[in-house]
Tab-separated table of C-alpha atoms in Angstrom:
chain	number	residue	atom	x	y	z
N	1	UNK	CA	105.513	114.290	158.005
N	2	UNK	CA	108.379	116.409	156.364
N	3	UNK	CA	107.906	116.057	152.959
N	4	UNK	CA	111.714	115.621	152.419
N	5	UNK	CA	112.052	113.524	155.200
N	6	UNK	CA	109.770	110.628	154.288
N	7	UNK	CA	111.011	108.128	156.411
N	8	UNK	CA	114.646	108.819	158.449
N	9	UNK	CA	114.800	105.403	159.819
N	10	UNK	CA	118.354	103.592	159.541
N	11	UNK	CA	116.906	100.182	158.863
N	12	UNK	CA	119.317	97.281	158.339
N	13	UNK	CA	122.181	97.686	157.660
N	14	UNK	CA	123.054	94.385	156.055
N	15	UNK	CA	122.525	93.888	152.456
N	16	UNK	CA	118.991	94.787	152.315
N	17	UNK	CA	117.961	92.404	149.903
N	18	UNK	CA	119.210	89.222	152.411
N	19	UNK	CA	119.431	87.228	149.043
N	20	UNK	CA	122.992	85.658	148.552
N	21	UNK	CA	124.854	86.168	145.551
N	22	UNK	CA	123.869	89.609	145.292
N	23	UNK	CA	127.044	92.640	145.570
N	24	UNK	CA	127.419	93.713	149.551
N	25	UNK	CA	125.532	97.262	149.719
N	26	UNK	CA	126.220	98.978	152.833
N	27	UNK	CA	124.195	102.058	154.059
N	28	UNK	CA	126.041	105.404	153.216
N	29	UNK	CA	127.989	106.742	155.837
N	30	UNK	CA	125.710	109.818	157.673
N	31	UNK	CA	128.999	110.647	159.562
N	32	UNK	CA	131.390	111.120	156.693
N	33	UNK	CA	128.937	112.869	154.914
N	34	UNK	CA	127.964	115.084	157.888
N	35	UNK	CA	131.269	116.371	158.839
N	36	UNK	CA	131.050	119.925	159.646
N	37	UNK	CA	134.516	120.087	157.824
N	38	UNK	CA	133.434	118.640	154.961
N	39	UNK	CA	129.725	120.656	154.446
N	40	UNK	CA	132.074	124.044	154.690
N	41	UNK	CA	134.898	122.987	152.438
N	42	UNK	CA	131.933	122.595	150.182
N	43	UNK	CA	129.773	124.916	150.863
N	44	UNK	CA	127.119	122.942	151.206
N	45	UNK	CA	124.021	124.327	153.258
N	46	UNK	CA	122.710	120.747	154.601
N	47	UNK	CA	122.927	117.175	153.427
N	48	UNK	CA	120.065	115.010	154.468
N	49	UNK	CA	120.055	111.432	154.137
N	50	UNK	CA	117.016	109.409	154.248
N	51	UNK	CA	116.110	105.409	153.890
N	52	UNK	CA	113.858	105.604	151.474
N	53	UNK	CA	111.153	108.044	149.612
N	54	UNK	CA	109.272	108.222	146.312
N	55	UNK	CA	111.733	110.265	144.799
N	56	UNK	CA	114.943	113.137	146.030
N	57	UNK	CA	113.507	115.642	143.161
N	58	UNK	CA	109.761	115.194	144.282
N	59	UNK	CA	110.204	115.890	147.970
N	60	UNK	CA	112.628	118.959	146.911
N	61	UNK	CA	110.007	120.248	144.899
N	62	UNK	CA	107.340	119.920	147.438
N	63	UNK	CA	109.733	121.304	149.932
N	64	UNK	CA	110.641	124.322	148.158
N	65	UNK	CA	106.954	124.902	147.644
N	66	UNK	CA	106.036	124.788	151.415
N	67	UNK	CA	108.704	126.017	152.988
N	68	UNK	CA	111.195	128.066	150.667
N	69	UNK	CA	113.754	129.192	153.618
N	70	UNK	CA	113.832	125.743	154.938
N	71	UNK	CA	115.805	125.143	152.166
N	72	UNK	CA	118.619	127.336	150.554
N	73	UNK	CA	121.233	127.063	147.772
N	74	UNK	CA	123.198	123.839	147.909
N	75	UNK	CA	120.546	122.064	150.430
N	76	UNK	CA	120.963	118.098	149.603
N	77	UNK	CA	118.450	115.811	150.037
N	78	UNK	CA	120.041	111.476	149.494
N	79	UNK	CA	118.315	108.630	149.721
N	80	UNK	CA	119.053	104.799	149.983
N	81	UNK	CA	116.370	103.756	147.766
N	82	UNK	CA	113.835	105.199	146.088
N	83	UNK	CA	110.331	103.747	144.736
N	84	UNK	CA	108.848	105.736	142.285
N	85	UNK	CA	111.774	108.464	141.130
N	86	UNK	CA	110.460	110.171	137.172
N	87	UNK	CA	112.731	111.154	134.324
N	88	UNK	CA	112.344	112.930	131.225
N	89	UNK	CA	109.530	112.276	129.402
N	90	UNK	CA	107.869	111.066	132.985
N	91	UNK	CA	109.471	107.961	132.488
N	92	UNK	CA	109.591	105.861	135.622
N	93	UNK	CA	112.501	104.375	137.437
N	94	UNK	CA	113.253	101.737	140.368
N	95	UNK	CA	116.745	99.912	141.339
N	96	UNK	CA	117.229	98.107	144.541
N	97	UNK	CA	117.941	99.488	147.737
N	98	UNK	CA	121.771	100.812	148.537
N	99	UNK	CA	122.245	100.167	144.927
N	100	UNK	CA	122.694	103.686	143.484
N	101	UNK	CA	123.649	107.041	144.854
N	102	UNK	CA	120.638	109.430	144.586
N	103	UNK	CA	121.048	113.058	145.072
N	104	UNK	CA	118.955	115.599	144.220
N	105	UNK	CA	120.545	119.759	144.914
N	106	UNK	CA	118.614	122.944	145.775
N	107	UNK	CA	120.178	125.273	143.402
N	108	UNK	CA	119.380	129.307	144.071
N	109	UNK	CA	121.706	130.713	140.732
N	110	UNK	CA	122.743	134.058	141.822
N	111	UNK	CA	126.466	135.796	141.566
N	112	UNK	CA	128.882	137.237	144.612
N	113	UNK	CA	126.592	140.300	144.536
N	114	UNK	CA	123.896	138.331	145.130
N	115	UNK	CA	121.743	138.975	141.613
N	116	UNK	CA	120.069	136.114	140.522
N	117	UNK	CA	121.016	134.763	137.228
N	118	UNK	CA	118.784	135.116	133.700
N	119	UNK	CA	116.166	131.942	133.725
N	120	UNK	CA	118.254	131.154	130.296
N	121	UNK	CA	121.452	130.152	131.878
N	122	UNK	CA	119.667	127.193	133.551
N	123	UNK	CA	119.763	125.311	131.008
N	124	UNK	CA	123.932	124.666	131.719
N	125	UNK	CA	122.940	123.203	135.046
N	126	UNK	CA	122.052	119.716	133.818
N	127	UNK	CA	125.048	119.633	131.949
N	128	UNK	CA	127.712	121.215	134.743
N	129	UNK	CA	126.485	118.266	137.287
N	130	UNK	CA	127.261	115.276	134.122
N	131	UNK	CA	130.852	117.200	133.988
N	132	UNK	CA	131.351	117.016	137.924
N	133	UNK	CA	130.152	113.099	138.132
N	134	UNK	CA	132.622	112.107	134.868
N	135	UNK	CA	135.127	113.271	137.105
N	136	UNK	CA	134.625	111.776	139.861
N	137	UNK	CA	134.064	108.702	138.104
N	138	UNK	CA	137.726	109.489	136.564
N	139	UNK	CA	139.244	110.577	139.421
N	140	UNK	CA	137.796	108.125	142.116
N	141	UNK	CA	136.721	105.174	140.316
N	142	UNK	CA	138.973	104.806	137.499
N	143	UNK	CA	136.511	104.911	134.436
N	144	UNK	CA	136.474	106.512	131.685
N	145	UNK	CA	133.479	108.574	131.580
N	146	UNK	CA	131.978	110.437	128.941
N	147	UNK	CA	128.957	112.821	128.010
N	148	UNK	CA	125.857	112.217	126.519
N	149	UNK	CA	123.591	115.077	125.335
N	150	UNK	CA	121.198	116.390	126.961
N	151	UNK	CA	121.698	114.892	130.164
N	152	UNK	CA	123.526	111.555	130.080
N	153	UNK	CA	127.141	109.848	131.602
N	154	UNK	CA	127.986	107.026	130.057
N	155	UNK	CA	131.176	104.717	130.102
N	156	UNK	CA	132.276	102.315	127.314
N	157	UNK	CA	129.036	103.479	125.532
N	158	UNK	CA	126.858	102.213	128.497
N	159	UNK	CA	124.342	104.773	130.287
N	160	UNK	CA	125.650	104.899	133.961
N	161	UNK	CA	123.571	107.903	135.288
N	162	UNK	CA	121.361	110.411	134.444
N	163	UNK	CA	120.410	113.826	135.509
N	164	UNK	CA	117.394	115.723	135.769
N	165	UNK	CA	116.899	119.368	136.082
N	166	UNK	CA	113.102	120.599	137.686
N	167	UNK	CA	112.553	124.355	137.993
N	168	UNK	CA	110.723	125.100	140.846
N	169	UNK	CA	107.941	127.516	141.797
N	170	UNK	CA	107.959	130.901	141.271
N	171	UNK	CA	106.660	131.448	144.896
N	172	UNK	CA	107.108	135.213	145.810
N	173	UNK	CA	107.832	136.523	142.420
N	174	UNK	CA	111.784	135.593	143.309
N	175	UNK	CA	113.887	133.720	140.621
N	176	UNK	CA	112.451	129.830	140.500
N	177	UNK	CA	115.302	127.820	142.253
N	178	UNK	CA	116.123	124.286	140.454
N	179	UNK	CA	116.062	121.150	141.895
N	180	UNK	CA	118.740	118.697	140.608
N	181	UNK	CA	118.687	115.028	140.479
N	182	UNK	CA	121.756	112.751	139.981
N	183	UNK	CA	120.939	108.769	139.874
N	184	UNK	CA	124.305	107.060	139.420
N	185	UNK	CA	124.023	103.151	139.104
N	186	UNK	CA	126.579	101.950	141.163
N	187	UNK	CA	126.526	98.251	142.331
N	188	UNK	CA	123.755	96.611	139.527
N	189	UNK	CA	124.468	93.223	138.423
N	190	UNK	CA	123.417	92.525	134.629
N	191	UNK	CA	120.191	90.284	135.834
N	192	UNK	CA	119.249	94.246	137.808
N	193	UNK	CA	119.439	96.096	134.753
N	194	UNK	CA	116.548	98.103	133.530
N	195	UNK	CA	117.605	97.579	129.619
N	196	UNK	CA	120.399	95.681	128.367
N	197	UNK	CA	122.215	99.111	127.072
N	198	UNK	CA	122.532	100.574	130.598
N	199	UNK	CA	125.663	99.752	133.004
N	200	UNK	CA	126.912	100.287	136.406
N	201	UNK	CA	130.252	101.390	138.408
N	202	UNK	CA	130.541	97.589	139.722
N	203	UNK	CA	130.395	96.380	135.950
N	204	UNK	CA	132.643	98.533	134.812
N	205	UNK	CA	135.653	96.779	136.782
N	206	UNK	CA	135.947	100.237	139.022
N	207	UNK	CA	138.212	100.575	141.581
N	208	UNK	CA	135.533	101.384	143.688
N	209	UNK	CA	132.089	101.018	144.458
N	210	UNK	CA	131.846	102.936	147.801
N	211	UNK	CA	128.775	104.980	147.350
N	212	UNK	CA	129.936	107.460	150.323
N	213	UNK	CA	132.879	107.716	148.629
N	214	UNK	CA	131.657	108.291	145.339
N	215	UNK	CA	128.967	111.315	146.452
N	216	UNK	CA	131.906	112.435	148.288
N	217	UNK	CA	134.122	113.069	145.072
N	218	UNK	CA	130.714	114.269	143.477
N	219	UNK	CA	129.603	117.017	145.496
N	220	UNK	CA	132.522	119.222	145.630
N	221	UNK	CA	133.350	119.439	142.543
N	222	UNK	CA	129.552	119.754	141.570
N	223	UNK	CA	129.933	122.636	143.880
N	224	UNK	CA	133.331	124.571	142.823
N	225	UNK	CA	132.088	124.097	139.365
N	226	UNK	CA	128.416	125.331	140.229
N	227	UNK	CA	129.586	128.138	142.560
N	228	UNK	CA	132.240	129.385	139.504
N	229	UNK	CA	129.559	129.386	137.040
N	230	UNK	CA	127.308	131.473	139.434
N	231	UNK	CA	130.236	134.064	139.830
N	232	UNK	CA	130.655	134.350	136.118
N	233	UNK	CA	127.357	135.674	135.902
N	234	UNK	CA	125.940	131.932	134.240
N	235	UNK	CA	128.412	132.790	131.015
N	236	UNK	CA	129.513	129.518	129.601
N	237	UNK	CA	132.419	130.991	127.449
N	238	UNK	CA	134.067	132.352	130.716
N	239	UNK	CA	137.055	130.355	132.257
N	240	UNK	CA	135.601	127.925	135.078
N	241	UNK	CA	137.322	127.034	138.455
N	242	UNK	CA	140.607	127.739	137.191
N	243	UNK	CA	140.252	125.881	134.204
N	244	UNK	CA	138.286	125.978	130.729
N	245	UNK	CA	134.724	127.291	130.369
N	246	UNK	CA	132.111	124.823	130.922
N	247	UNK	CA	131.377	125.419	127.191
N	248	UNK	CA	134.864	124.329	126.163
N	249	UNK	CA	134.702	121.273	129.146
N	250	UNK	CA	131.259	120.081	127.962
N	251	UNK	CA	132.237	119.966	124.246
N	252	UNK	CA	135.520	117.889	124.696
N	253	UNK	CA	133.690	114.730	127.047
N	254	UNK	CA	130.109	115.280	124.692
N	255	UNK	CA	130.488	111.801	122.775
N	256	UNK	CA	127.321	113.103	120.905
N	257	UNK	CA	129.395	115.903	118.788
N	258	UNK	CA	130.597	114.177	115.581
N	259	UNK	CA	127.966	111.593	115.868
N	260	UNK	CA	125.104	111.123	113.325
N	261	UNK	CA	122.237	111.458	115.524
N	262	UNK	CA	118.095	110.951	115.659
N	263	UNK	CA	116.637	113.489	117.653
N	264	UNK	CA	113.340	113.001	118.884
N	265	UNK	CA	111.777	115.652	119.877
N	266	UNK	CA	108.423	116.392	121.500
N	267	UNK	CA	105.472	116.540	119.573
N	268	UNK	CA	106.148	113.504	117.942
N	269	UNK	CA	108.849	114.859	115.681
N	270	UNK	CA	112.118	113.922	114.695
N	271	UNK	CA	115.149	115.150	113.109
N	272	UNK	CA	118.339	112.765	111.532
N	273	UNK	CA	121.004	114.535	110.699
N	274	UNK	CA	124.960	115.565	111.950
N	275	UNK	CA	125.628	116.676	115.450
N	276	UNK	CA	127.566	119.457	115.088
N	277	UNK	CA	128.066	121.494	118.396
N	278	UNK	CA	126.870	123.243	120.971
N	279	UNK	CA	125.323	126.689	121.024
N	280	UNK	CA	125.700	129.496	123.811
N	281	UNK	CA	123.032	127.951	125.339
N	282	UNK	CA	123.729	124.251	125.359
N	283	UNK	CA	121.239	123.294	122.142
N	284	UNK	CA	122.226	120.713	120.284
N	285	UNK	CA	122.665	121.905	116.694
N	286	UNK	CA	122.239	119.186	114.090
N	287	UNK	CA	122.844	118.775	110.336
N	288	UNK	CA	120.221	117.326	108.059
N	289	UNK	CA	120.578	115.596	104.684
N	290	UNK	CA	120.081	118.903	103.346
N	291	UNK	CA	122.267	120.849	104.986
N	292	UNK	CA	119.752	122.930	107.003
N	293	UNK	CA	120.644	123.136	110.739
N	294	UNK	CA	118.410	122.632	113.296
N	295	UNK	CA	118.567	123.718	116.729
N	296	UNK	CA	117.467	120.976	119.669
N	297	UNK	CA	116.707	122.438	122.860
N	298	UNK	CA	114.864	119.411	124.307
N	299	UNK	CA	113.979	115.684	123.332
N	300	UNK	CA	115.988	112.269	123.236
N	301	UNK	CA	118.826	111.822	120.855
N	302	UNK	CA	120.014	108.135	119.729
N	303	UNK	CA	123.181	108.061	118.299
N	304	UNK	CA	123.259	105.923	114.678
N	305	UNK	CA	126.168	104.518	112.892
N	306	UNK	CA	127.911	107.047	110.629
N	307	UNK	CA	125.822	107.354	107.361
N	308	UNK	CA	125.522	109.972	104.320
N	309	UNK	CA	122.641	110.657	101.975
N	310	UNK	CA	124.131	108.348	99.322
N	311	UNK	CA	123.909	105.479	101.817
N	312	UNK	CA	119.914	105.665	101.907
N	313	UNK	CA	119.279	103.081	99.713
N	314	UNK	CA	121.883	100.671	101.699
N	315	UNK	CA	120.491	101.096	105.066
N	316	UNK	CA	116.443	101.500	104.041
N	317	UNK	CA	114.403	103.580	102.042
N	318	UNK	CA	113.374	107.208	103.606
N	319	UNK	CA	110.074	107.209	104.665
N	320	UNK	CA	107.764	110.729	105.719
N	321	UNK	CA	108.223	111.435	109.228
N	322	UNK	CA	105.452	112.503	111.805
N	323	UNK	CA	106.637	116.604	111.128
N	324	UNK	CA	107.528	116.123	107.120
N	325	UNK	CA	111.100	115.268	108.377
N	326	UNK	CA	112.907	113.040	105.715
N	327	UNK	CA	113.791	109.717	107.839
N	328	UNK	CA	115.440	106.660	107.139
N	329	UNK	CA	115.986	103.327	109.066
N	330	UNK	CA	119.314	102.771	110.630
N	331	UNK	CA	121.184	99.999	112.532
N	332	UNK	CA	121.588	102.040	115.503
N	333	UNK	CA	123.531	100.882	118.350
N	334	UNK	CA	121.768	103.185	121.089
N	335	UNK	CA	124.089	103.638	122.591
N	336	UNK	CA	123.578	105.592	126.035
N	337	UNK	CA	119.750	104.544	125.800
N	338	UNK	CA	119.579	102.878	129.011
N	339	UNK	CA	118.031	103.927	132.123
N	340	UNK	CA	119.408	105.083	135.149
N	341	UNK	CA	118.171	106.694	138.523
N	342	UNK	CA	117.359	110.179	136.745
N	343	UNK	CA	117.000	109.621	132.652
């Protein structure tokens, strides 16, 4: 068995769950999303759509592994419903079937010349597909959509999707290609949920919750953005499709700048302090107490409501952290926290 093509069957096409009250959840539509038309406007290698697997990133992975030509820049691998799909931090994710759109992207960085781009610039990738899906989710659903860092859209402070970024194997020697994963909740009810702080396109009143639609808006504009980046040699600062840098683009949706923040990073540490901005590699930089900035490259980040040093002894007494970080206990309204079908 292909091990991106764990099971190709159609299956019902009904709502899958055949329990009443539950949102209508048709299959996507393999036409639409086959048009020859559309894969070229795109430039999109191949779009694959399967019933159901364990997860879109895991089979790319394995794919990529066995059979690296099988699968080139901008091959797409969707599913209908996956059972056992991994986040960051390995955390595990399941939603019901035709609930979600779940993508995952082979992504081969190189320029027009062909020359792959530096490993470093990969870490942009995450963060150009959460720009792409907030608008689409502006443009074709109506909702305000913003950014998250490191990998997060949310919309009225609810976590509607996630994205996950995977470097493959190094294989011949060649530059690792990246396998991207995209799980958008579209039509959960409350009672389907994973955490009371995550939300959906249906709950957010949108003005549409056509999952072949929605991947539709996604992709291109995943791609312009992705294919623009390439050509500018993975340089953030340098205009992007026409438009701003994805420096500049990231910076005005990231709700995260501004914010007092807890980062929690691996290792066990963790760092409160001022989110400040962005660095020329996408790091979070943060602000302590005592004005010493710290760079965040990786970890989870929980948004608190605004506080200063002198406010320590309103909102709880500082207490040692794991790493000799000063920390303090907040109200914090987590917001973003919730899961989605890549966290």
């Amino acid at each position: 068995m292909d091990a991106a093509r764990p099971d190709d069957s159609r299956g019902p096409q009904e709502n899958p769950t055949g329990t009443t009250g539950l949102p209508e959840r048709p299959a996507l539509d393999r036409e639409a999303l086959s048009d020859a038309n559309f894969l070229a406007a795109t430039g999109i290698a191949q779009l694959t759509v399967v019933e159901t697997t364990g997860s879109t990133n895991a089979d790319l992975l394995q794919a990529v592994t066995a059979d690296p030509k099988a699968w080139p820049d901008l091959a797409v691998l969707t599913a209908e419903h996956q059972t056992a799909a991994r986040g960051r931090l390995d955390r595990s994710w399941e939603a019901p079937a035709r609930s979600s759109v779940l993508v995952s992207v082979v992504l081969r960085p190189a320029n027009s010349n062909g020359q792959p781009l530096p490993t470093e610039t990969y870490s942009w990738l995450s963060l150009l597909a959460a720009v792409a899906l907030r608008d689409a989710l502006d443009e074709t659903a109506g909702l305000p959509a913003e950014l998250k860092w490191p990998n997060d859209v949310l919309v009225r402070g609810g976590k509607i999707a996630g994205i996950l970024a995977q470097l493959g194997p190094m294989g011949d020697g060649s530059v690792p290609p990246v396998i991207l994963g995209t799980g958008l909740n579209v039509t959960l009810t409350e009672d389907e949920l994973p955490v009371p702080t995550a939300t959906s396109v249906q709950l957010e009143g949108a003005v549409t919750v056509d999952r072949t639609a929605l991947l539709k808006s996604y992709l291109p504009r995943f791609c312009s953005l992705y294919r623009s980046f390439c050509n500018a040699d993975g340089d953030a600062t340098a205009g992007l499709a026409g438009g701003p840098s994805l420096h500049k683009r990231v910076e005005t949706a990231m709700v995260t700048l501004g914010q007092q923040v807890r980062a929690q990073l691996p290792g066990d540490h963790e760092i409160i302090g001022h989110a400040s901005r962005l660095d020329d590699s996408g790091s979070l930089l943060v602000v302590d107490a005592s004005a010493h900035e710290h760079v965040v490259t990786a970890g989870d980040v929980v948004h608190l409501r605004p506080w200063s040093p002198q406010d320590q002894g309103k909102h709880g007494a500082a207490k040692p952290g794991p790493a000799g970080h000063s920390t303090v206990k907040h109200g914090s309204d987590k917001q973003g926290s919730g899961e989605s079908g890549y966290a």
